[in-house]
Amino acid sequence: MALLAANPGLFAAVLGLFGLAIGSFLNVVIHRLPLVLERQWRAQAADLDGRLATAEPEPYNLVRPRSRCPACQAPIRSAHNIPVLSWLMLRGRCAACQAAISVRYPIVELATGIAFAAVAWRFGFGATAVLACLFTAYLIALAGIDIDRQLLPDILTVPLLWIGLVASLWLGAGDAPPPAVLRDAVIGAVGGYVFLWLVFHLFRLATGKEGMGYGDFKLFAAIGAWLGWQMLPLVLLLAAFVGAAVGIAMMAASRLGRGVPIPFGPYLAGAAWIAMLWGPAIVERYLTFAGLG
Ligand SMILES: [Zn+2]
């Protein structure tokens, strides 16, 4: 522990390796959580209709059954479950049937590892780095599920909001968030939700279209709880800017028609992560640049 506290580089390397393993778990969350939720919703719908829920053949959750190849159903051996390395060694193919394994899995693992290392480097050894890694993991899972399913599940966004608020109860004095000072966190949580809710309804009144979903409001509220209300304008600006750039690029590549909904969650998540690491510095530089600081 003392060794980690004294060596920022070592701490970053350790958290980076830990991040690779967490990224492997996040792949499972991104893939399975929507399926688990769908099963629950189907069972509830059957219950409402007075139908008998069809018996599920086997338990399905985040830990069971073990990961299998989607093509040949062969269980994935632990030796082939090492983050990034296994994918490279198997050249992106299933060891049993040679079916291609999506490059997304190593990308999520690598991204999580790099993000954790960056957090360790930025915040140094301590509770803030641990909290920031937890926030990072939630953001990656939410972004992945939103890209796949245009869904930001309550089961992730709501606890994320509570954790942010509770953390600010006994931490959060003086230093840059996370966690934010309690007062900033509460205003951020309420303000984040209400602001996007207003934008949503005004946009719908003006255009008759729905530009985002309630999951976006909850994610923005959680971001406010973690970073404090002061960071929300920056997060929104970054998200809108990158979102517009990617949207235009995709339209130009004609992969999307106009009016096809693009999930906003991944941009919010990415912007929140940037704001967590460099937000205060960006704001300060901007104020100086604008002659206000
Ligand atoms: Zn296979």
mmCIF file of C-alpha atoms and ligand atoms in Angstrom:
data_model
loop_
_atom_site.group_PDB
_atom_site.id
_atom_site.type_symbol
_atom_site.label_atom_id
_atom_site.label_comp_id
_atom_site.label_asym_id
_atom_site.label_seq_id
_atom_site.Cartn_x
_atom_site.Cartn_y
_atom_site.Cartn_z
ATOM 1 C CA MET A 1 0.000 0.000 0.000
ATOM 2 C CA ALA A 2 2.759 2.419 0.972
ATOM 3 C CA LEU A 3 4.565 1.354 -2.192
ATOM 4 C CA LEU A 4 1.508 2.207 -4.318
ATOM 5 C CA ALA A 5 1.053 5.513 -2.534
ATOM 6 C CA ALA A 6 4.689 6.460 -3.171
ATOM 7 C CA ASN A 7 4.819 5.410 -6.858
ATOM 8 C CA PRO A 8 2.181 7.078 -9.060
ATOM 9 C CA GLY A 9 3.436 5.117 -12.099
ATOM 10 C CA LEU A 10 3.136 1.793 -10.308
ATOM 11 C CA PHE A 11 -0.329 2.708 -9.029
ATOM 12 C CA ALA A 12 -1.410 3.583 -12.588
ATOM 13 C CA ALA A 13 -0.027 0.275 -13.906
ATOM 14 C CA VAL A 14 -1.779 -1.762 -11.193
ATOM 15 C CA LEU A 15 -5.117 -0.005 -11.699
ATOM 16 C CA GLY A 16 -4.667 -0.345 -15.481
ATOM 17 C CA LEU A 17 -4.282 -4.129 -15.191
ATOM 18 C CA PHE A 18 -7.232 -4.247 -12.800
ATOM 19 C CA GLY A 19 -9.170 -2.222 -15.397
ATOM 20 C CA LEU A 20 -8.517 -4.877 -18.077
ATOM 21 C CA ALA A 21 -10.178 -7.482 -15.843
ATOM 22 C CA ILE A 22 -13.078 -5.154 -15.000
ATOM 23 C CA GLY A 23 -13.457 -4.464 -18.735
ATOM 24 C CA SER A 24 -13.866 -8.190 -19.268
ATOM 25 C CA PHE A 25 -16.713 -8.159 -16.731
ATOM 26 C CA LEU A 26 -18.235 -5.049 -18.354
ATOM 27 C CA ASN A 27 -18.420 -6.979 -21.655
ATOM 28 C CA VAL A 28 -20.594 -9.518 -19.849
ATOM 29 C CA VAL A 29 -22.750 -6.759 -18.328
ATOM 30 C CA ILE A 30 -23.208 -5.013 -21.695
ATOM 31 C CA HIS A 31 -24.173 -8.265 -23.405
ATOM 32 C CA ARG A 32 -26.257 -9.940 -20.710
ATOM 33 C CA LEU A 33 -27.939 -7.249 -18.634
ATOM 34 C CA PRO A 34 -30.400 -6.252 -21.411
ATOM 35 C CA LEU A 35 -31.235 -9.939 -21.941
ATOM 36 C CA VAL A 36 -31.806 -10.459 -18.198
ATOM 37 C CA LEU A 37 -34.064 -7.383 -18.108
ATOM 38 C CA GLU A 38 -35.982 -8.577 -21.185
ATOM 39 C CA ARG A 39 -36.676 -11.883 -19.477
ATOM 40 C CA GLN A 40 -37.973 -10.080 -16.402
ATOM 41 C CA TRP A 41 -40.192 -7.770 -18.465
ATOM 42 C CA ARG A 42 -41.584 -10.701 -20.434
ATOM 43 C CA ALA A 43 -42.379 -12.553 -17.206
ATOM 44 C CA GLN A 44 -44.091 -9.447 -15.796
ATOM 45 C CA ALA A 45 -46.124 -8.970 -18.983
ATOM 46 C CA ALA A 46 -47.215 -12.600 -18.869
ATOM 47 C CA ASP A 47 -48.174 -12.134 -15.241
ATOM 48 C CA LEU A 48 -50.284 -9.056 -16.062
ATOM 49 C CA ASP A 49 -52.089 -10.901 -18.851
ATOM 50 C CA GLY A 50 -52.809 -13.786 -16.489
ATOM 51 C CA ARG A 51 -50.777 -16.094 -18.678
ATOM 52 C CA LEU A 52 -48.430 -18.591 -17.169
ATOM 53 C CA ALA A 53 -44.865 -17.482 -17.623
ATOM 54 C CA THR A 54 -43.031 -19.953 -19.799
ATOM 55 C CA ALA A 55 -40.580 -21.767 -17.609
ATOM 56 C CA GLU A 56 -37.006 -20.671 -18.262
ATOM 57 C CA PRO A 57 -34.842 -23.680 -19.126
ATOM 58 C CA GLU A 58 -31.864 -22.560 -17.055
ATOM 59 C CA PRO A 59 -30.855 -19.650 -14.839
ATOM 60 C CA TYR A 60 -29.510 -16.685 -16.781
ATOM 61 C CA ASN A 61 -27.736 -13.852 -15.016
ATOM 62 C CA LEU A 62 -24.404 -12.058 -14.966
ATOM 63 C CA VAL A 63 -22.486 -15.092 -13.650
ATOM 64 C CA ARG A 64 -24.391 -18.094 -15.000
ATOM 65 C CA PRO A 65 -24.179 -19.826 -17.387
ATOM 66 C CA ARG A 66 -20.477 -19.575 -18.213
ATOM 67 C CA SER A 67 -19.545 -17.639 -21.336
ATOM 68 C CA ARG A 68 -19.960 -19.587 -24.555
ATOM 69 C CA CYS A 69 -19.093 -19.089 -28.164
ATOM 70 C CA PRO A 70 -22.260 -17.652 -29.736
ATOM 71 C CA ALA A 71 -21.632 -19.686 -32.902
ATOM 72 C CA CYS A 72 -20.814 -23.193 -31.629
ATOM 73 C CA GLN A 73 -21.857 -22.957 -27.937
ATOM 74 C CA ALA A 74 -18.475 -24.269 -26.808
ATOM 75 C CA PRO A 75 -17.748 -22.988 -23.270
ATOM 76 C CA ILE A 76 -14.868 -20.489 -23.215
ATOM 77 C CA ARG A 77 -11.942 -21.956 -21.288
ATOM 78 C CA SER A 78 -10.329 -19.792 -18.606
ATOM 79 C CA ALA A 79 -7.057 -19.886 -20.527
ATOM 80 C CA HIS A 80 -8.915 -18.218 -23.411
ATOM 81 C CA ASN A 81 -10.534 -15.642 -21.157
ATOM 82 C CA ILE A 82 -7.512 -13.417 -20.478
ATOM 83 C CA PRO A 83 -8.383 -9.826 -21.384
ATOM 84 C CA VAL A 84 -7.060 -8.627 -24.771
ATOM 85 C CA LEU A 85 -4.219 -11.209 -24.874
ATOM 86 C CA SER A 86 -6.507 -14.192 -25.567
ATOM 87 C CA TRP A 87 -8.217 -12.355 -28.379
ATOM 88 C CA LEU A 88 -4.853 -11.503 -29.941
ATOM 89 C CA MET A 89 -3.481 -15.037 -29.500
ATOM 90 C CA LEU A 90 -6.592 -16.605 -31.022
ATOM 91 C CA ARG A 91 -6.480 -13.930 -33.761
ATOM 92 C CA GLY A 92 -10.073 -12.966 -33.011
ATOM 93 C CA ARG A 93 -11.453 -16.469 -33.640
ATOM 94 C CA CYS A 94 -13.185 -19.070 -31.480
ATOM 95 C CA ALA A 95 -10.716 -21.797 -30.460
ATOM 96 C CA ALA A 96 -13.292 -24.510 -31.178
ATOM 97 C CA CYS A 97 -15.050 -23.465 -34.397
ATOM 98 C CA GLN A 98 -12.963 -20.550 -35.767
ATOM 99 C CA ALA A 99 -15.990 -18.250 -35.852
ATOM 100 C CA ALA A 100 -14.967 -14.588 -35.660
ATOM 101 C CA ILE A 101 -15.119 -12.996 -32.194
ATOM 102 C CA SER A 102 -16.058 -9.313 -32.265
ATOM 103 C CA VAL A 103 -13.174 -6.867 -31.916
ATOM 104 C CA ARG A 104 -15.436 -5.015 -29.516
ATOM 105 C CA TYR A 105 -14.520 -7.302 -26.617
ATOM 106 C CA PRO A 106 -10.805 -6.457 -26.542
ATOM 107 C CA ILE A 107 -11.631 -2.804 -27.285
ATOM 108 C CA VAL A 108 -13.882 -2.550 -24.197
ATOM 109 C CA GLU A 109 -11.210 -4.286 -22.093
ATOM 110 C CA LEU A 110 -8.435 -2.053 -23.367
ATOM 111 C CA ALA A 111 -10.535 1.108 -23.010
ATOM 112 C CA THR A 112 -11.377 0.216 -19.398
ATOM 113 C CA GLY A 113 -7.724 -0.519 -18.627
ATOM 114 C CA ILE A 114 -6.532 2.772 -20.132
ATOM 115 C CA ALA A 115 -9.333 4.725 -18.436
ATOM 116 C CA PHE A 116 -8.490 3.217 -15.013
ATOM 117 C CA ALA A 117 -4.789 3.987 -15.511
ATOM 118 C CA ALA A 118 -5.629 7.584 -16.472
ATOM 119 C CA VAL A 119 -7.802 7.926 -13.357
ATOM 120 C CA ALA A 120 -4.969 6.590 -11.174
ATOM 121 C CA TRP A 121 -2.492 8.979 -12.778
ATOM 122 C CA ARG A 122 -4.806 11.977 -12.435
ATOM 123 C CA PHE A 123 -6.033 11.482 -8.861
ATOM 124 C CA GLY A 124 -3.186 9.520 -7.286
ATOM 125 C CA PHE A 125 -3.481 6.884 -4.601
ATOM 126 C CA GLY A 126 -6.625 7.259 -2.484
ATOM 127 C CA ALA A 127 -10.394 7.054 -2.158
ATOM 128 C CA THR A 128 -10.999 9.522 -4.996
ATOM 129 C CA ALA A 129 -9.270 7.221 -7.506
ATOM 130 C CA VAL A 130 -11.358 4.241 -6.345
ATOM 131 C CA LEU A 131 -14.585 6.217 -6.644
ATOM 132 C CA ALA A 132 -13.559 7.590 -10.030
ATOM 133 C CA CYS A 133 -12.901 4.039 -11.286
ATOM 134 C CA LEU A 134 -16.353 2.946 -10.105
ATOM 135 C CA PHE A 135 -17.895 5.912 -11.960
ATOM 136 C CA THR A 136 -15.820 5.024 -15.045
ATOM 137 C CA ALA A 137 -17.014 1.394 -15.017
ATOM 138 C CA TYR A 138 -20.672 2.472 -14.799
ATOM 139 C CA LEU A 139 -20.191 4.952 -17.668
ATOM 140 C CA ILE A 140 -18.616 2.293 -19.927
ATOM 141 C CA ALA A 141 -21.387 -0.228 -19.215
ATOM 142 C CA LEU A 142 -24.090 2.391 -19.843
ATOM 143 C CA ALA A 143 -22.479 3.609 -23.070
ATOM 144 C CA GLY A 144 -22.134 0.037 -24.379
ATOM 145 C CA ILE A 145 -25.745 -0.898 -23.600
ATOM 146 C CA ASP A 146 -27.031 2.372 -25.093
ATOM 147 C CA ILE A 147 -25.086 1.775 -28.329
ATOM 148 C CA ASP A 148 -26.474 -1.772 -28.583
ATOM 149 C CA ARG A 149 -30.038 -1.231 -27.457
ATOM 150 C CA GLN A 150 -30.804 2.500 -27.225
ATOM 151 C CA LEU A 151 -31.431 1.858 -23.546
ATOM 152 C CA LEU A 152 -29.988 3.245 -20.306
ATOM 153 C CA PRO A 153 -31.354 0.792 -17.707
ATOM 154 C CA ASP A 154 -32.670 2.213 -14.408
ATOM 155 C CA ILE A 155 -30.903 -0.626 -12.651
ATOM 156 C CA LEU A 156 -27.640 1.148 -13.538
ATOM 157 C CA THR A 157 -28.523 4.860 -13.649
ATOM 158 C CA VAL A 158 -30.469 5.024 -10.382
ATOM 159 C CA PRO A 159 -27.857 3.340 -8.126
ATOM 160 C CA LEU A 160 -25.188 5.446 -9.841
ATOM 161 C CA LEU A 161 -27.065 8.558 -8.741
ATOM 162 C CA TRP A 162 -27.423 7.303 -5.148
ATOM 163 C CA ILE A 163 -23.771 6.297 -4.903
ATOM 164 C CA GLY A 164 -22.745 9.778 -6.046
ATOM 165 C CA LEU A 165 -24.955 11.448 -3.438
ATOM 166 C CA VAL A 166 -23.978 9.116 -0.598
ATOM 167 C CA ALA A 167 -20.257 9.437 -1.374
ATOM 168 C CA SER A 168 -20.532 13.201 -1.065
ATOM 169 C CA LEU A 169 -22.031 12.770 2.411
ATOM 170 C CA TRP A 170 -18.750 11.973 4.085
ATOM 171 C CA LEU A 171 -16.153 12.740 1.473
ATOM 172 C CA GLY A 172 -15.887 15.722 -0.777
ATOM 173 C CA ALA A 173 -14.232 18.549 1.057
ATOM 174 C CA GLY A 174 -12.075 20.928 -0.892
ATOM 175 C CA ASP A 175 -10.623 18.691 -3.589
ATOM 176 C CA ALA A 176 -11.942 18.421 -7.125
ATOM 177 C CA PRO A 177 -14.832 15.939 -7.473
ATOM 178 C CA PRO A 178 -15.582 13.094 -7.246
ATOM 179 C CA PRO A 179 -17.226 13.169 -4.841
ATOM 180 C CA ALA A 180 -18.712 16.636 -5.058
ATOM 181 C CA VAL A 181 -19.588 18.756 -2.038
ATOM 182 C CA LEU A 182 -23.008 17.546 -0.838
ATOM 183 C CA ARG A 183 -24.792 20.781 -1.708
ATOM 184 C CA ASP A 184 -23.347 20.799 -5.267
ATOM 185 C CA ALA A 185 -24.198 17.105 -5.678
ATOM 186 C CA VAL A 186 -27.860 17.533 -4.672
ATOM 187 C CA ILE A 187 -28.319 20.580 -6.898
ATOM 188 C CA GLY A 188 -26.513 18.696 -9.695
ATOM 189 C CA ALA A 189 -28.773 15.640 -9.389
ATOM 190 C CA VAL A 190 -32.032 17.604 -9.408
ATOM 191 C CA GLY A 191 -30.844 20.246 -11.868
ATOM 192 C CA GLY A 192 -29.464 17.688 -14.321
ATOM 193 C CA TYR A 193 -32.747 15.799 -14.484
ATOM 194 C CA VAL A 194 -34.981 18.864 -14.666
ATOM 195 C CA PHE A 195 -32.866 20.597 -17.293
ATOM 196 C CA LEU A 196 -32.881 17.704 -19.795
ATOM 197 C CA TRP A 197 -36.572 17.047 -19.007
ATOM 198 C CA LEU A 198 -37.342 20.667 -19.989
ATOM 199 C CA VAL A 199 -35.201 20.469 -23.144
ATOM 200 C CA PHE A 200 -36.970 17.215 -24.105
ATOM 201 C CA HIS A 201 -40.467 18.693 -23.736
ATOM 202 C CA LEU A 202 -39.628 22.002 -25.415
ATOM 203 C CA PHE A 203 -38.003 20.124 -28.300
ATOM 204 C CA ARG A 204 -41.084 17.920 -28.638
ATOM 205 C CA LEU A 205 -43.418 20.907 -28.567
ATOM 206 C CA ALA A 206 -41.365 22.662 -31.230
ATOM 207 C CA THR A 207 -40.688 19.738 -33.583
ATOM 208 C CA GLY A 208 -43.069 16.935 -32.600
ATOM 209 C CA LYS A 209 -40.048 14.627 -32.292
ATOM 210 C CA GLU A 210 -38.440 13.005 -29.292
ATOM 211 C CA GLY A 211 -34.738 13.777 -29.234
ATOM 212 C CA MET A 212 -33.798 11.600 -26.279
ATOM 213 C CA GLY A 213 -35.229 9.392 -23.574
ATOM 214 C CA TYR A 214 -35.857 9.391 -19.836
ATOM 215 C CA GLY A 215 -32.695 7.331 -19.361
ATOM 216 C CA ASP A 216 -30.698 10.341 -20.569
ATOM 217 C CA PHE A 217 -32.274 12.538 -17.849
ATOM 218 C CA LYS A 218 -31.369 9.988 -15.181
ATOM 219 C CA LEU A 219 -27.818 9.610 -16.451
ATOM 220 C CA PHE A 220 -27.397 13.391 -16.519
ATOM 221 C CA ALA A 221 -28.787 13.569 -12.961
ATOM 222 C CA ALA A 222 -26.251 10.936 -11.864
ATOM 223 C CA ILE A 223 -23.450 12.931 -13.529
ATOM 224 C CA GLY A 224 -24.615 16.007 -11.609
ATOM 225 C CA ALA A 225 -24.567 14.013 -8.358
ATOM 226 C CA TRP A 226 -20.998 12.843 -9.008
ATOM 227 C CA LEU A 227 -19.406 15.981 -10.387
ATOM 228 C CA GLY A 228 -21.586 18.739 -8.922
ATOM 229 C CA TRP A 229 -23.864 21.082 -10.851
ATOM 230 C CA GLN A 230 -20.944 23.290 -11.911
ATOM 231 C CA MET A 231 -19.729 20.670 -14.405
ATOM 232 C CA LEU A 232 -23.103 20.093 -16.107
ATOM 233 C CA PRO A 233 -22.870 22.880 -18.737
ATOM 234 C CA LEU A 234 -19.432 21.624 -19.793
ATOM 235 C CA VAL A 235 -20.652 18.001 -19.984
ATOM 236 C CA LEU A 236 -23.635 18.995 -22.113
ATOM 237 C CA LEU A 237 -21.500 21.139 -24.400
ATOM 238 C CA LEU A 238 -18.871 18.407 -24.905
ATOM 239 C CA ALA A 239 -21.563 15.751 -25.486
ATOM 240 C CA ALA A 240 -23.481 17.873 -27.973
ATOM 241 C CA PHE A 241 -20.327 18.890 -29.812
ATOM 242 C CA VAL A 242 -18.958 15.346 -30.196
ATOM 243 C CA GLY A 243 -22.457 13.967 -30.837
ATOM 244 C CA ALA A 244 -23.042 16.446 -33.653
ATOM 245 C CA ALA A 245 -19.635 15.753 -35.185
ATOM 246 C CA VAL A 246 -20.154 11.978 -35.143
ATOM 247 C CA GLY A 247 -23.755 12.346 -36.359
ATOM 248 C CA ILE A 248 -22.705 14.466 -39.328
ATOM 249 C CA ALA A 249 -19.845 12.086 -40.146
ATOM 250 C CA MET A 250 -22.195 9.097 -40.079
ATOM 251 C CA MET A 251 -24.778 10.862 -42.195
ATOM 252 C CA ALA A 252 -22.079 11.825 -44.663
ATOM 253 C CA ALA A 253 -21.039 8.176 -44.820
ATOM 254 C CA SER A 254 -24.791 7.590 -45.385
ATOM 255 C CA ARG A 255 -24.913 4.872 -42.799
ATOM 256 C CA LEU A 256 -27.788 6.743 -41.156
ATOM 257 C CA GLY A 257 -30.768 8.423 -42.706
ATOM 258 C CA ARG A 258 -31.899 11.737 -41.292
ATOM 259 C CA GLY A 259 -34.150 11.327 -38.283
ATOM 260 C CA VAL A 260 -32.732 7.964 -37.259
ATOM 261 C CA PRO A 261 -32.306 8.246 -33.486
ATOM 262 C CA ILE A 262 -28.684 8.311 -32.362
ATOM 263 C CA PRO A 263 -28.284 7.391 -28.706
ATOM 264 C CA PHE A 264 -27.158 10.377 -26.646
ATOM 265 C CA GLY A 265 -26.013 8.322 -23.642
ATOM 266 C CA PRO A 266 -22.544 7.392 -24.954
ATOM 267 C CA TYR A 267 -21.735 11.058 -25.573
ATOM 268 C CA LEU A 268 -22.967 12.075 -22.133
ATOM 269 C CA ALA A 269 -20.890 9.268 -20.607
ATOM 270 C CA GLY A 270 -17.742 10.199 -22.517
ATOM 271 C CA ALA A 271 -18.185 13.896 -21.763
ATOM 272 C CA ALA A 272 -18.744 13.155 -18.056
ATOM 273 C CA TRP A 273 -15.530 11.144 -17.926
ATOM 274 C CA ILE A 274 -13.536 13.949 -19.566
ATOM 275 C CA ALA A 275 -15.123 16.501 -17.233
ATOM 276 C CA MET A 276 -14.253 14.350 -14.211
ATOM 277 C CA LEU A 277 -10.571 14.280 -15.140
ATOM 278 C CA TRP A 278 -10.000 17.695 -16.690
ATOM 279 C CA GLY A 279 -13.233 19.657 -16.190
ATOM 280 C CA PRO A 280 -11.956 22.221 -13.677
ATOM 281 C CA ALA A 281 -8.838 22.832 -15.805
ATOM 282 C CA ILE A 282 -10.908 23.241 -18.997
ATOM 283 C CA VAL A 283 -13.304 25.685 -17.321
ATOM 284 C CA GLU A 284 -10.463 27.691 -15.807
ATOM 285 C CA ARG A 285 -8.648 27.924 -19.126
ATOM 286 C CA TYR A 286 -11.827 28.977 -20.881
ATOM 287 C CA LEU A 287 -12.531 31.711 -18.312
ATOM 288 C CA THR A 288 -8.981 33.015 -18.684
ATOM 289 C CA PHE A 289 -9.330 32.878 -22.475
ATOM 290 C CA ALA A 290 -12.628 34.761 -22.321
ATOM 291 C CA GLY A 291 -11.058 37.360 -20.068
ATOM 292 C CA LEU A 292 -13.348 36.437 -17.162
ATOM 293 C CA GLY A 293 -10.890 34.661 -14.912
HETATM 294 ZN ZN ZN B 1 -17.126 -21.409 -31.576
#
